[in-house]
Coordinates of C-alpha atoms in Angstrom, one line a residue:
M1 CA 55.2 -62.0 -18.2
P2 CA 52.3 -59.8 -19.0
R3 CA 49.0 -61.2 -19.0
T4 CA 46.9 -61.3 -22.2
T5 CA 43.2 -60.7 -23.0
K6 CA 40.7 -63.5 -23.2
D7 CA 41.0 -66.0 -26.1
D8 CA 38.5 -66.3 -28.8
R9 CA 36.2 -68.7 -27.0
P10 CA 32.6 -67.4 -26.6
A11 CA 31.8 -65.9 -23.4
P12 CA 30.0 -68.1 -20.8
R13 CA 26.4 -67.6 -20.4
A14 CA 25.9 -64.8 -17.8
N15 CA 23.7 -65.0 -14.8
P16 CA 20.7 -62.9 -15.5
A17 CA 21.1 -61.2 -12.1
V18 CA 24.6 -59.7 -13.1
V19 CA 23.0 -56.5 -14.5
P20 CA 20.6 -55.6 -11.6
V21 CA 23.5 -56.3 -9.1
L22 CA 26.0 -54.1 -10.9
A23 CA 23.2 -51.5 -11.4
F24 CA 22.5 -51.6 -7.7
A25 CA 26.2 -51.0 -6.9
G26 CA 25.9 -47.8 -9.0
I27 CA 22.8 -46.8 -7.1
A28 CA 24.6 -47.3 -3.8
V29 CA 27.4 -45.1 -5.0
A30 CA 25.0 -42.4 -6.0
V31 CA 23.2 -42.5 -2.7
M32 CA 26.5 -41.9 -1.0
Q33 CA 27.2 -39.0 -3.2
T34 CA 24.0 -37.1 -2.6
L35 CA 22.8 -38.1 0.9
L36 CA 24.0 -34.9 2.5
V37 CA 22.1 -32.6 0.1
P38 CA 19.1 -32.2 2.4
V39 CA 21.4 -31.1 5.3
I40 CA 23.8 -29.0 3.3
K41 CA 22.6 -25.7 4.9
D42 CA 22.7 -27.2 8.4
L43 CA 26.2 -28.6 8.2
P44 CA 28.1 -25.5 9.8
Q45 CA 25.7 -26.0 12.8
L46 CA 25.9 -29.8 12.9
L47 CA 29.8 -29.7 12.7
D48 CA 30.2 -26.5 14.8
T49 CA 32.3 -24.9 12.2
A50 CA 32.3 -22.0 9.7
P51 CA 30.3 -22.4 6.4
S52 CA 33.5 -22.2 4.4
N53 CA 34.9 -25.1 6.3
A54 CA 31.8 -27.1 6.3
T55 CA 31.9 -27.2 2.3
W56 CA 35.1 -29.3 2.6
V57 CA 32.7 -32.2 3.5
L58 CA 31.4 -32.1 0.0
T59 CA 34.6 -30.9 -1.7
S60 CA 36.6 -33.9 -0.3
T61 CA 34.3 -36.4 -1.8
L62 CA 34.4 -34.8 -5.2
L63 CA 38.1 -34.6 -5.2
S64 CA 38.8 -38.1 -4.0
G65 CA 36.2 -39.5 -6.5
A66 CA 37.7 -37.7 -9.4
V67 CA 41.2 -39.0 -8.5
A68 CA 40.1 -42.6 -7.8
T69 CA 37.9 -43.0 -10.9
P70 CA 40.7 -43.3 -13.6
I71 CA 43.1 -45.0 -11.2
M72 CA 40.6 -47.8 -10.1
G73 CA 39.7 -48.2 -13.8
R74 CA 43.3 -48.9 -14.7
L75 CA 43.8 -51.2 -11.7
G76 CA 40.6 -53.1 -12.8
D77 CA 42.1 -53.5 -16.4
L78 CA 45.3 -55.0 -14.8
Y79 CA 44.1 -57.0 -11.8
G80 CA 40.5 -57.7 -12.2
K81 CA 37.4 -55.4 -12.4
R82 CA 35.3 -57.3 -10.0
R83 CA 38.1 -57.2 -7.4
M84 CA 38.5 -53.4 -7.8
L85 CA 34.8 -53.0 -7.7
V86 CA 34.5 -54.7 -4.4
A87 CA 37.6 -52.7 -3.1
S88 CA 36.0 -49.5 -4.1
L89 CA 32.7 -50.4 -2.2
A90 CA 34.7 -51.6 0.8
V91 CA 36.5 -48.3 1.0
M92 CA 33.2 -46.5 0.8
V93 CA 31.7 -48.7 3.7
V94 CA 34.6 -47.8 6.0
G95 CA 34.4 -44.1 5.1
A96 CA 30.5 -44.1 5.8
L97 CA 31.1 -45.8 9.2
V98 CA 33.8 -43.2 10.0
S99 CA 31.3 -40.4 9.3
A100 CA 28.6 -42.1 11.2
V101 CA 30.3 -41.9 14.5
T102 CA 31.6 -38.4 14.4
S103 CA 30.7 -34.8 14.4
D104 CA 34.2 -33.6 14.2
L105 CA 35.0 -31.7 11.0
L106 CA 38.4 -33.3 10.4
T107 CA 37.2 -36.8 11.0
M108 CA 34.1 -36.2 8.9
I109 CA 36.2 -35.0 5.9
V110 CA 38.4 -38.1 6.2
G111 CA 35.4 -40.3 6.2
R112 CA 33.9 -38.4 3.1
T113 CA 37.3 -38.6 1.4
L114 CA 37.1 -42.5 1.7
Q115 CA 33.6 -42.5 0.5
G116 CA 34.6 -40.8 -2.7
F117 CA 36.6 -43.8 -3.9
A118 CA 33.5 -45.7 -4.6
M119 CA 33.0 -43.4 -7.7
G120 CA 35.1 -45.9 -9.7
A121 CA 32.3 -48.5 -9.3
I122 CA 30.2 -47.2 -12.3
P123 CA 33.0 -47.5 -15.0
L124 CA 34.2 -50.8 -13.5
G125 CA 30.7 -52.2 -13.7
I126 CA 30.4 -51.1 -17.3
G127 CA 33.6 -52.8 -18.1
L128 CA 32.4 -56.0 -16.4
M129 CA 29.3 -55.9 -18.5
R130 CA 31.3 -55.7 -21.7
D131 CA 33.7 -58.5 -20.7
T132 CA 31.1 -60.9 -19.4
L133 CA 27.6 -60.4 -21.0
P134 CA 26.6 -61.6 -24.5
A135 CA 26.5 -58.9 -27.1
E136 CA 22.7 -58.8 -27.4
R137 CA 22.4 -57.8 -23.7
L138 CA 25.0 -55.1 -23.7
G139 CA 22.9 -52.1 -24.9
S140 CA 20.2 -52.0 -22.2
A141 CA 22.8 -53.2 -19.5
M142 CA 25.1 -50.4 -20.0
G143 CA 22.3 -48.0 -20.5
L144 CA 21.1 -49.0 -17.0
M145 CA 24.6 -48.9 -15.4
S146 CA 25.4 -45.6 -16.9
S147 CA 22.1 -44.1 -15.6
S148 CA 22.4 -45.5 -12.2
I149 CA 24.0 -42.4 -10.9
G150 CA 21.0 -40.5 -11.6
V151 CA 18.7 -43.1 -10.4
G152 CA 20.4 -43.4 -6.9
G153 CA 20.6 -39.6 -6.7
G154 CA 16.9 -39.2 -7.5
L155 CA 15.9 -41.8 -5.0
A156 CA 18.3 -40.6 -2.3
L157 CA 17.0 -37.0 -2.2
P158 CA 13.5 -37.8 -0.8
G159 CA 14.7 -40.6 1.4
A160 CA 17.7 -38.7 2.9
A161 CA 15.3 -35.7 3.4
L162 CA 12.9 -38.0 5.3
V163 CA 15.7 -39.4 7.5
A164 CA 17.0 -35.8 8.1
Q165 CA 13.6 -34.6 9.2
H166 CA 12.8 -37.5 11.6
A167 CA 16.1 -39.0 12.8
D168 CA 19.7 -38.2 13.8
W169 CA 21.5 -37.2 10.6
H170 CA 24.3 -39.7 11.3
A171 CA 21.7 -42.4 10.3
L172 CA 22.2 -41.3 6.7
F173 CA 25.9 -42.8 6.9
Y174 CA 24.6 -46.0 8.5
G175 CA 22.2 -46.3 5.7
A176 CA 24.9 -45.8 3.1
A177 CA 27.1 -48.3 4.8
G178 CA 24.4 -50.8 4.7
L179 CA 23.8 -50.4 1.0
G180 CA 27.5 -50.8 0.4
V181 CA 27.7 -54.1 2.4
L182 CA 24.7 -55.5 0.6
S183 CA 26.2 -54.5 -2.7
I184 CA 29.5 -56.2 -1.8
A185 CA 27.8 -59.4 -0.9
L186 CA 25.6 -59.5 -4.1
T187 CA 28.5 -58.7 -6.1
L188 CA 30.7 -61.6 -4.7
L189 CA 27.8 -64.0 -5.0
V190 CA 26.5 -63.2 -8.5
V191 CA 29.1 -61.2 -10.7
P192 CA 31.9 -63.2 -12.3
E193 CA 35.4 -61.8 -12.5
S194 CA 36.4 -60.5 -16.0
P195 CA 38.7 -62.7 -18.0
V196 CA 40.2 -59.7 -19.6
R197 CA 43.7 -58.4 -18.4
A198 CA 45.6 -55.7 -19.7
P199 CA 49.4 -56.1 -20.4
G200 CA 52.0 -54.1 -18.4
G201 CA 52.0 -52.8 -14.7
F202 CA 50.6 -50.0 -12.7
D203 CA 51.9 -46.5 -13.6
L204 CA 52.5 -45.1 -10.2
P205 CA 54.3 -41.8 -11.3
G206 CA 51.4 -41.4 -13.7
A207 CA 48.7 -41.8 -11.0
L208 CA 50.5 -39.3 -8.7
G209 CA 50.8 -36.8 -11.6
L210 CA 47.2 -37.1 -12.5
S211 CA 46.1 -36.9 -8.9
A212 CA 48.1 -33.7 -8.3
G213 CA 46.8 -32.2 -11.5
L214 CA 43.1 -33.0 -10.8
V215 CA 43.4 -31.6 -7.3
L216 CA 45.0 -28.5 -8.5
L217 CA 42.2 -28.0 -11.2
L218 CA 39.1 -29.1 -9.3
L219 CA 39.9 -27.5 -5.9
P220 CA 39.8 -23.8 -7.3
V221 CA 36.8 -24.9 -9.3
T222 CA 34.8 -25.8 -6.2
K223 CA 36.3 -23.2 -3.9
G224 CA 36.7 -20.3 -6.2
S225 CA 33.5 -18.6 -4.9
D226 CA 34.9 -18.6 -1.4
W227 CA 38.4 -17.7 -2.3
G228 CA 37.5 -15.3 -5.0
W229 CA 37.8 -16.0 -8.8
S230 CA 40.6 -13.5 -9.2
S231 CA 42.4 -14.2 -5.9
P232 CA 46.2 -15.2 -6.2
V233 CA 45.3 -18.7 -4.7
T234 CA 42.7 -19.5 -7.2
L235 CA 44.7 -18.2 -10.3
G236 CA 47.9 -19.8 -9.0
M237 CA 46.2 -23.2 -8.7
F238 CA 44.7 -23.0 -12.0
G239 CA 48.2 -22.1 -13.5
A240 CA 49.8 -24.9 -11.5
A241 CA 47.2 -27.4 -12.8
V242 CA 48.0 -26.5 -16.4
V243 CA 51.8 -27.0 -15.9
V244 CA 51.4 -30.2 -13.9
L245 CA 48.9 -31.8 -16.4
V246 CA 51.0 -30.9 -19.4
L247 CA 54.1 -32.3 -17.8
W248 CA 52.0 -35.5 -16.9
G249 CA 50.9 -35.7 -20.4
L250 CA 54.4 -35.6 -21.8
M251 CA 55.5 -38.3 -19.3
E252 CA 52.5 -40.5 -20.1
L253 CA 53.4 -40.3 -23.9
R254 CA 56.8 -41.7 -23.2
R255 CA 55.9 -44.6 -20.9
K256 CA 55.4 -48.0 -22.2
A257 CA 52.2 -49.0 -20.0
P258 CA 50.8 -45.6 -19.1
L259 CA 47.9 -45.0 -16.7
V260 CA 46.0 -43.4 -19.5
D261 CA 46.7 -44.0 -23.2
L262 CA 46.6 -40.4 -24.4
R263 CA 47.2 -41.6 -28.1
T264 CA 43.8 -43.6 -27.8
T265 CA 42.3 -40.7 -25.9
A266 CA 43.2 -38.3 -28.7
R267 CA 41.3 -40.2 -31.2
R268 CA 38.4 -38.2 -32.7
E269 CA 35.7 -40.4 -31.4
V270 CA 37.1 -40.7 -27.9
L271 CA 38.1 -36.9 -27.5
L272 CA 34.7 -35.8 -28.8
T273 CA 32.7 -38.2 -26.6
N274 CA 34.7 -37.1 -23.5
L275 CA 34.1 -33.4 -24.4
A276 CA 30.4 -34.0 -24.8
S277 CA 30.4 -35.8 -21.5
I278 CA 31.5 -32.7 -20.0
M279 CA 28.4 -30.8 -21.4
V280 CA 26.1 -33.6 -20.4
G281 CA 27.5 -33.4 -16.8
V282 CA 26.9 -29.7 -16.7
S283 CA 23.3 -29.9 -17.8
F284 CA 22.6 -32.8 -15.4
Y285 CA 23.6 -30.9 -12.4
V286 CA 21.9 -27.6 -13.0
I287 CA 18.3 -29.1 -12.4
S288 CA 19.6 -30.7 -9.2
L289 CA 20.8 -27.4 -7.9
V290 CA 17.9 -25.1 -9.1
L291 CA 14.6 -27.1 -8.6
P292 CA 15.1 -28.2 -4.9
Q293 CA 15.9 -24.5 -3.9
L294 CA 12.9 -23.3 -5.9
L295 CA 10.6 -25.7 -4.4
Q296 CA 11.6 -24.9 -0.7
L297 CA 11.7 -21.1 -0.9
P298 CA 8.8 -19.6 1.0
T299 CA 5.9 -18.4 -0.9
A300 CA 6.4 -14.9 0.6
T301 CA 9.2 -14.3 -2.0
G302 CA 6.5 -14.2 -4.7
Y303 CA 7.9 -17.1 -6.6
G304 CA 9.1 -19.7 -4.1
L305 CA 6.7 -22.8 -3.9
G306 CA 6.9 -23.3 0.0
Q307 CA 7.4 -27.1 -0.2
S308 CA 8.9 -29.2 2.5
M309 CA 12.3 -30.8 2.1
V310 CA 10.7 -34.2 1.5
V311 CA 8.2 -32.9 -1.1
A312 CA 11.1 -31.0 -2.9
G313 CA 12.9 -34.4 -2.9
L314 CA 9.9 -36.2 -4.3
S315 CA 9.4 -33.6 -7.0
V316 CA 13.0 -34.1 -8.3
A317 CA 13.0 -37.9 -7.8
P318 CA 11.4 -38.5 -11.4
L319 CA 14.7 -37.1 -12.8
G320 CA 16.5 -40.4 -11.7
L321 CA 13.5 -42.7 -12.3
T322 CA 13.0 -41.5 -15.8
M323 CA 16.8 -42.1 -16.5
M324 CA 16.3 -45.8 -15.3
F325 CA 13.2 -46.3 -17.4
T326 CA 15.0 -44.9 -20.7
A327 CA 17.6 -47.7 -20.6
P328 CA 15.5 -50.2 -22.6
V329 CA 14.5 -47.2 -24.9
Y330 CA 18.1 -46.5 -25.5
A331 CA 18.9 -50.1 -26.3
R332 CA 16.2 -50.1 -29.1
M333 CA 17.3 -46.8 -30.4
S334 CA 20.9 -47.6 -30.5
A335 CA 20.3 -51.0 -32.1
R336 CA 18.5 -49.2 -34.9
Y337 CA 20.4 -45.8 -35.3
G338 CA 23.6 -46.3 -33.4
P339 CA 24.8 -44.5 -30.2
R340 CA 25.9 -41.3 -31.9
A341 CA 22.3 -40.6 -33.0
T342 CA 21.0 -41.6 -29.6
L343 CA 23.4 -39.2 -27.9
I344 CA 22.2 -36.3 -30.1
T345 CA 18.5 -37.2 -29.5
G346 CA 19.1 -37.3 -25.7
L347 CA 20.8 -33.8 -25.9
L348 CA 17.9 -32.5 -27.9
V349 CA 15.4 -33.7 -25.2
I350 CA 17.6 -32.2 -22.5
G351 CA 17.5 -28.8 -24.3
L352 CA 13.7 -29.1 -24.8
G353 CA 13.2 -29.9 -21.1
Y354 CA 15.3 -26.8 -20.0
A355 CA 13.7 -24.5 -22.7
G356 CA 10.3 -25.4 -21.5
G357 CA 11.3 -25.3 -17.9
L358 CA 11.9 -21.6 -18.3
G359 CA 8.1 -21.3 -18.2
L360 CA 7.3 -24.0 -15.8
M361 CA 8.3 -22.8 -12.5
S362 CA 5.2 -21.7 -10.8
A363 CA 3.8 -24.9 -9.4
A364 CA 5.3 -28.2 -7.9
W365 CA 3.7 -30.3 -10.7
Q366 CA 5.5 -28.2 -13.3
T367 CA 8.8 -29.0 -11.8
V368 CA 8.0 -32.7 -12.0
V369 CA 7.3 -32.3 -15.7
T370 CA 10.6 -30.6 -16.2
S371 CA 12.4 -33.4 -14.2
V372 CA 10.7 -36.1 -16.3
V373 CA 11.7 -34.5 -19.7
V374 CA 15.2 -33.6 -18.6
G375 CA 15.7 -37.0 -17.0
A376 CA 14.7 -38.8 -20.1
G377 CA 17.1 -36.8 -22.2
I378 CA 20.0 -37.4 -19.8
G379 CA 19.2 -41.1 -19.6
L380 CA 19.6 -41.4 -23.3
A381 CA 22.7 -39.3 -23.4
Y382 CA 24.4 -41.1 -20.5
S383 CA 23.5 -44.4 -21.9
S384 CA 25.2 -43.6 -25.2
L385 CA 28.6 -42.5 -23.7
P386 CA 29.9 -45.9 -22.7
A387 CA 29.0 -47.6 -26.2
L388 CA 30.8 -44.7 -28.0
I389 CA 33.9 -45.1 -25.7
M390 CA 34.0 -48.8 -26.0
S391 CA 33.6 -49.0 -29.7
A392 CA 36.8 -47.0 -29.9
V393 CA 39.1 -48.6 -27.4
P394 CA 40.6 -52.2 -27.1
P395 CA 38.9 -54.4 -24.6
S396 CA 41.9 -54.5 -22.3
E397 CA 41.4 -50.7 -21.8
T398 CA 37.7 -50.5 -21.1
G399 CA 38.1 -49.8 -17.4
A400 CA 40.6 -47.0 -17.8
A401 CA 38.7 -45.5 -20.8
N402 CA 35.4 -45.5 -19.0
G403 CA 37.1 -44.3 -15.8
L404 CA 38.3 -41.3 -17.7
N405 CA 34.9 -40.8 -19.3
A406 CA 33.3 -40.8 -15.8
L407 CA 35.9 -38.2 -14.7
M408 CA 34.8 -36.0 -17.6
R409 CA 31.3 -36.1 -16.4
S410 CA 32.5 -35.4 -12.9
I411 CA 34.4 -32.3 -14.2
G412 CA 31.2 -31.2 -15.8
T413 CA 29.1 -31.4 -12.6
S414 CA 32.0 -29.6 -10.8
V415 CA 32.0 -26.8 -13.4
S416 CA 28.1 -26.6 -13.2
S417 CA 28.2 -26.4 -9.5
A418 CA 30.6 -23.5 -9.5
V419 CA 29.1 -21.6 -12.3
I420 CA 25.6 -22.1 -11.1
G421 CA 26.5 -21.2 -7.5
M422 CA 28.2 -18.0 -8.7
V423 CA 25.1 -17.1 -10.8
L424 CA 22.7 -17.7 -8.0
A425 CA 24.9 -15.7 -5.5
S426 CA 25.4 -12.7 -7.8
T427 CA 21.6 -12.5 -8.5
A428 CA 20.4 -13.2 -5.0
N429 CA 18.4 -10.6 -3.0
D430 CA 19.4 -9.8 0.6
V431 CA 16.5 -10.5 3.0
G432 CA 17.3 -9.9 6.6
G433 CA 21.0 -10.5 6.0
V434 CA 20.3 -13.8 4.2
A435 CA 21.0 -14.2 0.4
V436 CA 17.9 -15.5 -1.3
P437 CA 18.1 -16.8 -4.9
T438 CA 15.9 -15.0 -7.3
M439 CA 13.8 -16.3 -10.2
H440 CA 16.0 -14.4 -12.6
G441 CA 19.0 -16.5 -11.3
F442 CA 17.1 -19.6 -11.8
R443 CA 16.3 -18.8 -15.4
V444 CA 19.8 -17.8 -16.1
S445 CA 20.9 -21.2 -14.7
F446 CA 18.5 -23.0 -17.1
L447 CA 19.9 -20.8 -20.1
I448 CA 23.4 -21.9 -19.1
A449 CA 22.2 -25.6 -19.1
T450 CA 20.7 -25.0 -22.6
A451 CA 23.8 -23.5 -23.9
A452 CA 25.9 -26.6 -22.6
V453 CA 23.4 -28.7 -24.5
V454 CA 24.0 -26.8 -27.7
V455 CA 27.7 -27.2 -27.3
G456 CA 27.2 -30.9 -26.7
I457 CA 25.1 -31.3 -29.8
V458 CA 27.8 -29.6 -32.0
L459 CA 30.4 -31.9 -30.6
A460 CA 28.2 -34.9 -31.2
L461 CA 27.6 -33.9 -34.8
F462 CA 31.3 -34.2 -35.5
L463 CA 31.5 -37.8 -34.1
P464 CA 32.0 -40.5 -36.8
R465 CA 29.0 -42.2 -37.8
T466 CA 28.7 -45.8 -36.5
R467 CA 26.6 -48.7 -37.8
P468 CA 23.9 -49.9 -35.4
A469 CA 24.2 -53.0 -33.3
T470 CA 27.1 -55.1 -34.5
G471 CA 28.9 -52.1 -35.9
L472 CA 29.5 -50.8 -32.4
Q473 CA 31.7 -53.9 -31.9
L474 CA 31.1 -53.5 -28.0
R475 CA 32.7 -56.9 -27.8
A476 CA 36.2 -57.2 -29.3
S477 CA 36.2 -59.2 -32.6
S478 CA 38.3 -62.4 -32.8
E479 CA 40.8 -60.8 -35.0
E480 CA 41.4 -58.0 -32.7
D481 CA 41.8 -60.4 -29.7
A482 CA 44.2 -62.5 -31.7
N483 CA 46.2 -59.5 -32.8
L484 CA 46.4 -58.2 -29.2
A485 CA 47.4 -61.7 -28.0
R486 CA 50.2 -62.0 -30.6
A487 CA 51.5 -58.5 -29.8
T488 CA 51.5 -59.3 -26.0
E489 CA 53.4 -62.6 -26.7
A490 CA 56.0 -60.6 -28.7
G491 CA 56.6 -58.4 -25.6
A492 CA 54.8 -55.3 -27.1
T493 CA 53.2 -53.2 -24.6
A494 CA 51.6 -50.4 -26.8
P495 CA 47.8 -50.7 -27.2
V496 CA 46.6 -52.3 -30.4
R497 CA 45.3 -50.0 -33.0

């Protein structure tokens, strides 16, 4: 017998520690994702392998995270979001410990693949907030949770650089495991399980089909620069991805309880929000790729700022910190103007940061200014996305819907990494056999980010206008819950419209 959503009783008073505990889980996941950034260039030597092989340590985490995010979201809708959140963090801890005890490439890739499963924690946390928090706390709470990926990444860069400079690099993984264990303990102690359950069962064929399609799509995106963008392998995998994802979509449309409800996903507000999320992901990652390199290049290049790894991390850290501080600002703006207006405002601020950053590359303090402005815009934009998604889907689908939205952001960062990497490589100068990025390449990268922002603004302008505050209906209305319960009792498995 399918389980129904919660009834019309008011939600119990939530523990005030729920929001910081869930945000801490998001920060722990972000730390895991970026902790190897300071040692990327040293990975071939550390793992005694070729540079092309060493990149699998990063690619494996990206792929497993992309696959796990929508799947864990659906499992959370079916079996409990807190349960799946704890499971995601537990797999991350195991993966971190595997990586901490090895310098073997294959074993390291296995560990990093397991760590990628934690990426589902952020959409699961957002779903828990919707299901357990009172409506007046949702705005700032979701803003903080959505921005936690940037907060953790910003804090991880200087911290990981400090560890990498003064300790064995394996200590990075022990630190990530410790954060994961602490997050699991706090979640079990503080966060209640969601009372919302989706009807139906888990769509295993849909999960396998989506996983295959995502791997076929993202693998050539991340490895195309190594394989060659016009190589038969790259083009063949892109073609196979199109075929697999089309067949997967046709299969999902015929299933009674699909992994992803494509009819809901095709709604204008959901589709445009997901497409805008890709653009935000592209713009977010550009600054993370450009500024650390600019800061660490030697001054002998004529434009490099000659800073240490730690100073470079500290200069970029305001990106994440500003994202965190914009959460309450987002709540007030969204309550007054709605999340659509807040998303557009955030994109405009990002564009202003990148446009101004074109002329702010000659001193470390200037990169801090750019990080602060771009971080404020990304914080507003990221905070708006969950509210836009959850105003358009039933409460029993929030995990899967937010998981898909998080996947769109990941696709954006993957595309950004590939495109910016290609730009920097094609514009680099050869100095003593070493490819050194040029100022021209950095500025072209910022222009690409600005173009992504423009596309995002155009998409956001076509989103339907939503009323502020209660008009978002972040918590399902009594009528919607009652309709969904009646449909479930009648044996219906299609989502409520």
